Amino acid sequence: EAGVAQSPRYKIIEKRQSVAFWCNPISGHATLYWYQQILGQGPKLLIQFQNNGVVDDSQLPKDRFSAERLKGVDSTLKIQPAKLEDSAVYLCASGLGTGPSYEQYFGPGTRLTVT
Amino acid sequence: DQQVKQNSPSLSVQEGRISILNCDYTNSMFDYFLWYKKYPAEGPTFLISISSIKDKNEDGRFTVFLNKSAKHLSLHIVPSQPGDSAVYFCAATTASGTYKYIFGTGTRLKVLA
């Protein structure tokens, strides 16, 4: 079974530029998550989708971050404009459903460096 | 406000000995807890979980203990192996609402051969 795919794996941009990350979840997984992991910290949930609907985006900085999951499969996360403090690893995860009994499977992440 | 805390950023253990990783939480609404393991350049992978109705859950070499009164959980690895060297994150959630995971800051375990 293929895992969660993310691209690109690394990205370096200057502040005020825009960037987009792509995630392809495990086939059949209804739930998709985007996390931000700043160096030395644990992953922090940015947004959670159930199929193509948003379940939780309370920690998404909506003035600069946006995410979509068209057709309930792939998802993109965009930052526009980027700030220095956005430097982090962006992790995508997927699961069969929502709830503690549904394991979250993580992709390898995209490491973003903003200079 | 750090609701899930892992106060030891790193831990070194000799191969074959026990590794004990600790996690504290502040939110009494949390009722489900998980441990994830992360290797460099990979995403976290699920290791073991425990519901608040239990105080212990065991899976092979891995055992998680939960002390609800102290708001503390620990992961025991016995015996430790060099392949266990990784960063371990504990996470907590509530079995209601959106089930959002709150992760700790991680503990880097190094098992010495």
PDB file of C-alpha atoms in Angstrom:
ATOM      1  CA  GLU A   1       0.000   0.000   0.000  1.00  0.00           C
ATOM      2  CA  ALA A   2       1.426   3.364  -1.013  1.00  0.00           C
ATOM      3  CA  GLY A   3       1.858   5.873   1.788  1.00  0.00           C
ATOM      4  CA  VAL A   4       1.067   9.558   1.969  1.00  0.00           C
ATOM      5  CA  ALA A   5       2.946  11.423  -0.761  1.00  0.00           C
ATOM      6  CA  GLN A   6       4.100  15.022  -0.429  1.00  0.00           C
ATOM      7  CA  SER A   7       5.936  17.353  -2.753  1.00  0.00           C
ATOM      8  CA  PRO A   8       8.204  19.135  -2.911  1.00  0.00           C
ATOM      9  CA  ARG A   9      10.401  17.677  -0.155  1.00  0.00           C
ATOM     10  CA  TYR A  10      12.376  20.897   0.258  1.00  0.00           C
ATOM     11  CA  LYS A  11      11.682  24.506  -0.631  1.00  0.00           C
ATOM     12  CA  ILE A  12      13.645  27.687  -0.076  1.00  0.00           C
ATOM     13  CA  ILE A  13      11.955  31.027  -0.713  1.00  0.00           C
ATOM     14  CA  GLU A  14      12.447  34.641   0.248  1.00  0.00           C
ATOM     15  CA  LYS A  15      10.070  36.377   2.604  1.00  0.00           C
ATOM     16  CA  ARG A  16       6.994  37.853   0.980  1.00  0.00           C
ATOM     17  CA  GLN A  17       7.071  35.220  -1.767  1.00  0.00           C
ATOM     18  CA  SER A  18       4.334  32.611  -2.103  1.00  0.00           C
ATOM     19  CA  VAL A  19       4.654  28.843  -1.941  1.00  0.00           C
ATOM     20  CA  ALA A  20       2.402  25.818  -2.368  1.00  0.00           C
ATOM     21  CA  PHE A  21       2.661  22.290  -1.046  1.00  0.00           C
ATOM     22  CA  TRP A  22       0.903  19.234  -2.407  1.00  0.00           C
ATOM     23  CA  CYS A  23      -0.345  16.126  -0.624  1.00  0.00           C
ATOM     24  CA  ASN A  24      -1.746  12.878  -1.982  1.00  0.00           C
ATOM     25  CA  PRO A  25      -3.273  10.825   0.843  1.00  0.00           C
ATOM     26  CA  ILE A  26      -3.564   7.069   1.071  1.00  0.00           C
ATOM     27  CA  SER A  27      -6.274   5.833  -1.273  1.00  0.00           C
ATOM     28  CA  GLY A  28      -9.654   5.639   0.402  1.00  0.00           C
ATOM     29  CA  HIS A  29      -8.734   7.852   3.350  1.00  0.00           C
ATOM     30  CA  ALA A  30     -11.515  10.324   4.029  1.00  0.00           C
ATOM     31  CA  THR A  31      -9.669  12.482   6.542  1.00  0.00           C
ATOM     32  CA  LEU A  32      -6.687  14.662   5.673  1.00  0.00           C
ATOM     33  CA  TYR A  33      -4.606  16.827   7.982  1.00  0.00           C
ATOM     34  CA  TRP A  34      -1.964  19.505   7.516  1.00  0.00           C
ATOM     35  CA  TYR A  35       0.461  20.061  10.376  1.00  0.00           C
ATOM     36  CA  GLN A  36       3.226  22.607  10.903  1.00  0.00           C
ATOM     37  CA  GLN A  37       6.291  21.447  12.818  1.00  0.00           C
ATOM     38  CA  ILE A  38       8.691  24.190  13.808  1.00  0.00           C
ATOM     39  CA  LEU A  39      12.188  23.078  14.802  1.00  0.00           C
ATOM     40  CA  GLY A  40      12.228  21.821  18.395  1.00  0.00           C
ATOM     41  CA  GLN A  41       8.454  21.637  18.645  1.00  0.00           C
ATOM     42  CA  GLY A  42       5.812  19.005  18.080  1.00  0.00           C
ATOM     43  CA  PRO A  43       3.494  19.017  15.069  1.00  0.00           C
ATOM     44  CA  LYS A  44       0.702  21.581  15.307  1.00  0.00           C
ATOM     45  CA  LEU A  45      -2.553  20.990  13.437  1.00  0.00           C
ATOM     46  CA  LEU A  46      -3.290  23.678  10.865  1.00  0.00           C
ATOM     47  CA  ILE A  47      -6.356  22.244   9.161  1.00  0.00           C
ATOM     48  CA  GLN A  48      -8.364  19.040   9.057  1.00  0.00           C
ATOM     49  CA  PHE A  49     -10.566  17.911   6.174  1.00  0.00           C
ATOM     50  CA  GLN A  50     -13.254  15.253   6.152  1.00  0.00           C
ATOM     51  CA  ASN A  51     -13.632  14.402   2.462  1.00  0.00           C
ATOM     52  CA  ASN A  52     -13.606  17.902   0.911  1.00  0.00           C
ATOM     53  CA  GLY A  53     -15.139  19.700   3.889  1.00  0.00           C
ATOM     54  CA  VAL A  54     -13.187  21.548   6.578  1.00  0.00           C
ATOM     55  CA  VAL A  55     -13.581  20.061  10.058  1.00  0.00           C
ATOM     56  CA  ASP A  56     -11.133  22.260  11.966  1.00  0.00           C
ATOM     57  CA  ASP A  57      -9.089  25.229  10.794  1.00  0.00           C
ATOM     58  CA  SER A  58      -8.924  27.079  14.097  1.00  0.00           C
ATOM     59  CA  GLN A  59      -5.113  27.273  14.069  1.00  0.00           C
ATOM     60  CA  LEU A  60      -4.689  28.190  10.414  1.00  0.00           C
ATOM     61  CA  PRO A  61      -3.408  31.790   9.969  1.00  0.00           C
ATOM     62  CA  LYS A  62      -6.062  32.616   7.431  1.00  0.00           C
ATOM     63  CA  ASP A  63      -4.586  35.971   6.471  1.00  0.00           C
ATOM     64  CA  ARG A  64      -1.733  34.185   4.727  1.00  0.00           C
ATOM     65  CA  PHE A  65      -2.435  30.454   4.695  1.00  0.00           C
ATOM     66  CA  SER A  66      -5.052  28.675   2.614  1.00  0.00           C
ATOM     67  CA  ALA A  67      -5.786  25.035   1.920  1.00  0.00           C
ATOM     68  CA  GLU A  68      -8.137  23.145  -0.300  1.00  0.00           C
ATOM     69  CA  ARG A  69      -9.027  19.562  -0.948  1.00  0.00           C
ATOM     70  CA  LEU A  70     -10.794  19.347  -4.242  1.00  0.00           C
ATOM     71  CA  LYS A  71     -12.829  16.212  -4.940  1.00  0.00           C
ATOM     72  CA  GLY A  72     -11.943  14.915  -1.489  1.00  0.00           C
ATOM     73  CA  VAL A  73      -8.599  13.446  -2.548  1.00  0.00           C
ATOM     74  CA  ASP A  74      -5.446  15.545  -3.114  1.00  0.00           C
ATOM     75  CA  SER A  75      -4.842  18.679  -1.129  1.00  0.00           C
ATOM     76  CA  THR A  76      -2.747  21.812  -1.474  1.00  0.00           C
ATOM     77  CA  LEU A  77      -1.556  24.186   1.234  1.00  0.00           C
ATOM     78  CA  LYS A  78      -0.536  27.681   0.188  1.00  0.00           C
ATOM     79  CA  ILE A  79       1.295  30.458   1.991  1.00  0.00           C
ATOM     80  CA  GLN A  80       1.083  33.960   0.577  1.00  0.00           C
ATOM     81  CA  PRO A  81       3.041  35.994   1.519  1.00  0.00           C
ATOM     82  CA  ALA A  82       5.571  33.962   3.501  1.00  0.00           C
ATOM     83  CA  LYS A  83       7.221  35.257   6.670  1.00  0.00           C
ATOM     84  CA  LEU A  84      10.466  34.183   8.307  1.00  0.00           C
ATOM     85  CA  GLU A  85       8.523  32.446  11.097  1.00  0.00           C
ATOM     86  CA  ASP A  86       6.877  30.143   8.547  1.00  0.00           C
ATOM     87  CA  SER A  87      10.133  28.194   8.273  1.00  0.00           C
ATOM     88  CA  ALA A  88       9.111  24.705   9.351  1.00  0.00           C
ATOM     89  CA  VAL A  89       8.342  21.195   8.159  1.00  0.00           C
ATOM     90  CA  TYR A  90       4.813  20.894   6.799  1.00  0.00           C
ATOM     91  CA  LEU A  91       3.390  17.449   7.360  1.00  0.00           C
ATOM     92  CA  CYS A  92       0.370  15.948   5.684  1.00  0.00           C
ATOM     93  CA  ALA A  93      -1.448  13.029   7.273  1.00  0.00           C
ATOM     94  CA  SER A  94      -4.480  10.983   6.337  1.00  0.00           C
ATOM     95  CA  GLY A  95      -6.822   8.552   8.038  1.00  0.00           C
ATOM     96  CA  LEU A  96      -9.812   6.380   7.299  1.00  0.00           C
ATOM     97  CA  GLY A  97     -11.995   8.469   9.555  1.00  0.00           C
ATOM     98  CA  THR A  98     -12.122  10.926  12.410  1.00  0.00           C
ATOM     99  CA  GLY A  99     -11.621   9.702  15.913  1.00  0.00           C
ATOM    100  CA  PRO A 100      -9.003   8.219  18.206  1.00  0.00           C
ATOM    101  CA  SER A 101      -9.433   4.701  16.820  1.00  0.00           C
ATOM    102  CA  TYR A 102      -8.457   5.895  13.346  1.00  0.00           C
ATOM    103  CA  GLU A 103      -4.700   6.031  12.998  1.00  0.00           C
ATOM    104  CA  GLN A 104      -3.170   9.056  11.290  1.00  0.00           C
ATOM    105  CA  TYR A 105      -0.592   8.149   8.646  1.00  0.00           C
ATOM    106  CA  PHE A 106       1.973  10.846   8.012  1.00  0.00           C
ATOM    107  CA  GLY A 107       3.850  11.736   4.865  1.00  0.00           C
ATOM    108  CA  PRO A 108       7.577  12.612   4.891  1.00  0.00           C
ATOM    109  CA  GLY A 109       6.899  16.339   5.026  1.00  0.00           C
ATOM    110  CA  THR A 110       8.040  19.410   3.116  1.00  0.00           C
ATOM    111  CA  ARG A 111      10.833  21.403   4.710  1.00  0.00           C
ATOM    112  CA  LEU A 112      10.313  25.112   4.054  1.00  0.00           C
ATOM    113  CA  THR A 113      13.041  27.655   4.622  1.00  0.00           C
ATOM    114  CA  VAL A 114      12.095  31.323   4.361  1.00  0.00           C
ATOM    115  CA  THR A 115      15.079  33.698   4.038  1.00  0.00           C
TER     116      THR A 115
ATOM    117  CA  ASP B   1       0.034  27.320  26.464  1.00  0.00           C
ATOM    118  CA  GLN B   2       1.750  23.943  26.169  1.00  0.00           C
ATOM    119  CA  GLN B   3      -0.954  21.435  27.076  1.00  0.00           C
ATOM    120  CA  VAL B   4       1.280  18.409  26.445  1.00  0.00           C
ATOM    121  CA  LYS B   5       4.822  18.519  27.766  1.00  0.00           C
ATOM    122  CA  GLN B   6       7.829  16.311  27.307  1.00  0.00           C
ATOM    123  CA  ASN B   7      10.388  17.778  29.650  1.00  0.00           C
ATOM    124  CA  SER B   8      13.324  15.626  28.597  1.00  0.00           C
ATOM    125  CA  PRO B   9      14.569  16.692  25.157  1.00  0.00           C
ATOM    126  CA  SER B  10      16.947  13.746  24.951  1.00  0.00           C
ATOM    127  CA  LEU B  11      17.696  10.382  26.535  1.00  0.00           C
ATOM    128  CA  SER B  12      20.552   7.900  26.075  1.00  0.00           C
ATOM    129  CA  VAL B  13      20.179   4.257  27.041  1.00  0.00           C
ATOM    130  CA  GLN B  14      22.379   1.218  26.671  1.00  0.00           C
ATOM    131  CA  GLU B  15      21.175  -1.524  24.333  1.00  0.00           C
ATOM    132  CA  GLY B  16      19.176  -4.168  26.193  1.00  0.00           C
ATOM    133  CA  ARG B  17      18.203  -1.830  29.025  1.00  0.00           C
ATOM    134  CA  ILE B  18      14.857  -0.158  29.638  1.00  0.00           C
ATOM    135  CA  SER B  19      14.010   3.208  28.062  1.00  0.00           C
ATOM    136  CA  ILE B  20      11.440   5.321  29.891  1.00  0.00           C
ATOM    137  CA  LEU B  21      10.015   8.360  28.129  1.00  0.00           C
ATOM    138  CA  ASN B  22       7.739  10.688  30.046  1.00  0.00           C
ATOM    139  CA  CYS B  23       4.893  12.987  29.110  1.00  0.00           C
ATOM    140  CA  ASP B  24       2.739  15.330  31.198  1.00  0.00           C
ATOM    141  CA  TYR B  25      -0.497  17.031  30.248  1.00  0.00           C
ATOM    142  CA  THR B  26      -2.546  19.810  31.759  1.00  0.00           C
ATOM    143  CA  ASN B  27      -5.973  19.467  30.136  1.00  0.00           C
ATOM    144  CA  SER B  28      -8.199  17.124  32.159  1.00  0.00           C
ATOM    145  CA  MET B  29     -10.500  16.778  29.142  1.00  0.00           C
ATOM    146  CA  PHE B  30      -7.916  14.660  27.321  1.00  0.00           C
ATOM    147  CA  ASP B  31      -9.025  11.032  27.344  1.00  0.00           C
ATOM    148  CA  TYR B  32      -6.958   9.375  24.638  1.00  0.00           C
ATOM    149  CA  PHE B  33      -3.207   9.368  24.343  1.00  0.00           C
ATOM    150  CA  LEU B  34      -0.796   8.230  21.670  1.00  0.00           C
ATOM    151  CA  TRP B  35       2.905   7.810  21.108  1.00  0.00           C
ATOM    152  CA  TYR B  36       4.492   8.413  17.715  1.00  0.00           C
ATOM    153  CA  LYS B  37       8.040   7.629  16.620  1.00  0.00           C
ATOM    154  CA  LYS B  38       9.891   9.748  14.080  1.00  0.00           C
ATOM    155  CA  TYR B  39      13.065   8.952  12.154  1.00  0.00           C
ATOM    156  CA  PRO B  40      15.001  11.731  10.374  1.00  0.00           C
ATOM    157  CA  ALA B  41      13.502  12.850   7.055  1.00  0.00           C
ATOM    158  CA  GLU B  42      10.403  10.720   7.648  1.00  0.00           C
ATOM    159  CA  GLY B  43       6.957  11.493   8.982  1.00  0.00           C
ATOM    160  CA  PRO B  44       5.910  10.307  12.439  1.00  0.00           C
ATOM    161  CA  THR B  45       4.585   6.751  12.670  1.00  0.00           C
ATOM    162  CA  PHE B  46       2.066   5.520  15.206  1.00  0.00           C
ATOM    163  CA  LEU B  47       3.495   3.371  17.968  1.00  0.00           C
ATOM    164  CA  ILE B  48       0.971   2.725  20.716  1.00  0.00           C
ATOM    165  CA  SER B  49      -2.061   4.340  22.317  1.00  0.00           C
ATOM    166  CA  ILE B  50      -4.076   4.239  25.512  1.00  0.00           C
ATOM    167  CA  SER B  51      -7.576   5.252  26.474  1.00  0.00           C
ATOM    168  CA  SER B  52      -8.233   6.976  29.785  1.00  0.00           C
ATOM    169  CA  ILE B  53     -10.314   3.991  30.946  1.00  0.00           C
ATOM    170  CA  LYS B  54      -7.100   1.987  31.153  1.00  0.00           C
ATOM    171  CA  ASP B  55      -3.904   2.527  33.072  1.00  0.00           C
ATOM    172  CA  LYS B  56      -1.678   0.283  30.975  1.00  0.00           C
ATOM    173  CA  ASN B  57      -1.430  -0.917  27.406  1.00  0.00           C
ATOM    174  CA  GLU B  58       1.207  -3.288  26.129  1.00  0.00           C
ATOM    175  CA  ASP B  59       2.351  -4.144  22.621  1.00  0.00           C
ATOM    176  CA  GLY B  60       5.435  -6.299  22.395  1.00  0.00           C
ATOM    177  CA  ARG B  61       8.420  -4.407  23.761  1.00  0.00           C
ATOM    178  CA  PHE B  62       6.373  -1.225  24.194  1.00  0.00           C
ATOM    179  CA  THR B  63       4.173  -0.444  27.201  1.00  0.00           C
ATOM    180  CA  VAL B  64       2.373   2.800  27.921  1.00  0.00           C
ATOM    181  CA  PHE B  65       1.318   3.660  31.465  1.00  0.00           C
ATOM    182  CA  LEU B  66      -1.260   6.313  32.297  1.00  0.00           C
ATOM    183  CA  ASN B  67      -1.630   8.015  35.673  1.00  0.00           C
ATOM    184  CA  LYS B  68      -4.737  10.175  35.354  1.00  0.00           C
ATOM    185  CA  SER B  69      -4.523  11.702  38.815  1.00  0.00           C
ATOM    186  CA  ALA B  70      -1.002  12.924  38.074  1.00  0.00           C
ATOM    187  CA  LYS B  71      -1.834  13.745  34.432  1.00  0.00           C
ATOM    188  CA  HIS B  72       1.216  11.771  33.447  1.00  0.00           C
ATOM    189  CA  LEU B  73       1.967   9.035  30.964  1.00  0.00           C
ATOM    190  CA  SER B  74       5.105   7.137  30.206  1.00  0.00           C
ATOM    191  CA  LEU B  75       6.379   4.865  27.459  1.00  0.00           C
ATOM    192  CA  HIS B  76       8.561   1.931  28.433  1.00  0.00           C
ATOM    193  CA  ILE B  77      10.689   0.143  25.858  1.00  0.00           C
ATOM    194  CA  VAL B  78      12.137  -3.166  27.022  1.00  0.00           C
ATOM    195  CA  PRO B  79      14.639  -4.233  25.871  1.00  0.00           C
ATOM    196  CA  SER B  80      15.884  -1.189  24.001  1.00  0.00           C
ATOM    197  CA  GLN B  81      17.441  -1.767  20.589  1.00  0.00           C
ATOM    198  CA  PRO B  82      19.618   0.503  18.427  1.00  0.00           C
ATOM    199  CA  GLY B  83      16.765   0.668  15.877  1.00  0.00           C
ATOM    200  CA  ASP B  84      14.647   2.365  18.530  1.00  0.00           C
ATOM    201  CA  SER B  85      16.833   5.460  18.243  1.00  0.00           C
ATOM    202  CA  ALA B  86      14.407   8.154  17.079  1.00  0.00           C
ATOM    203  CA  VAL B  87      12.383  11.106  18.300  1.00  0.00           C
ATOM    204  CA  TYR B  88       9.301  10.088  20.282  1.00  0.00           C
ATOM    205  CA  PHE B  89       6.249  12.343  20.486  1.00  0.00           C
ATOM    206  CA  CYS B  90       3.337  11.897  22.824  1.00  0.00           C
ATOM    207  CA  ALA B  91      -0.022  13.275  21.746  1.00  0.00           C
ATOM    208  CA  ALA B  92      -3.356  13.724  23.451  1.00  0.00           C
ATOM    209  CA  THR B  93      -6.900  14.208  22.279  1.00  0.00           C
ATOM    210  CA  THR B  94     -10.483  14.097  23.455  1.00  0.00           C
ATOM    211  CA  ALA B  95     -12.859  11.363  22.296  1.00  0.00           C
ATOM    212  CA  SER B  96     -15.341  14.006  21.220  1.00  0.00           C
ATOM    213  CA  GLY B  97     -15.458  17.010  18.960  1.00  0.00           C
ATOM    214  CA  THR B  98     -12.870  17.082  16.187  1.00  0.00           C
ATOM    215  CA  TYR B  99     -10.409  14.724  17.945  1.00  0.00           C
ATOM    216  CA  LYS B 100      -7.587  17.189  17.344  1.00  0.00           C
ATOM    217  CA  TYR B 101      -4.212  15.788  18.409  1.00  0.00           C
ATOM    218  CA  ILE B 102      -2.051  17.985  20.636  1.00  0.00           C
ATOM    219  CA  PHE B 103       1.569  16.911  20.383  1.00  0.00           C
ATOM    220  CA  GLY B 104       4.388  17.318  22.871  1.00  0.00           C
ATOM    221  CA  THR B 105       7.791  18.667  21.863  1.00  0.00           C
ATOM    222  CA  GLY B 106       9.397  15.249  21.552  1.00  0.00           C
ATOM    223  CA  THR B 107      12.201  13.303  23.227  1.00  0.00           C
ATOM    224  CA  ARG B 108      15.196  12.156  21.222  1.00  0.00           C
ATOM    225  CA  LEU B 109      16.128   8.620  22.269  1.00  0.00           C
ATOM    226  CA  LYS B 110      19.546   7.258  21.502  1.00  0.00           C
ATOM    227  CA  VAL B 111      20.163   3.583  22.164  1.00  0.00           C
ATOM    228  CA  LEU B 112      23.845   2.838  22.436  1.00  0.00           C
ATOM    229  CA  ALA B 113      25.139  -0.475  21.100  1.00  0.00           C
TER     230      ALA B 113
END
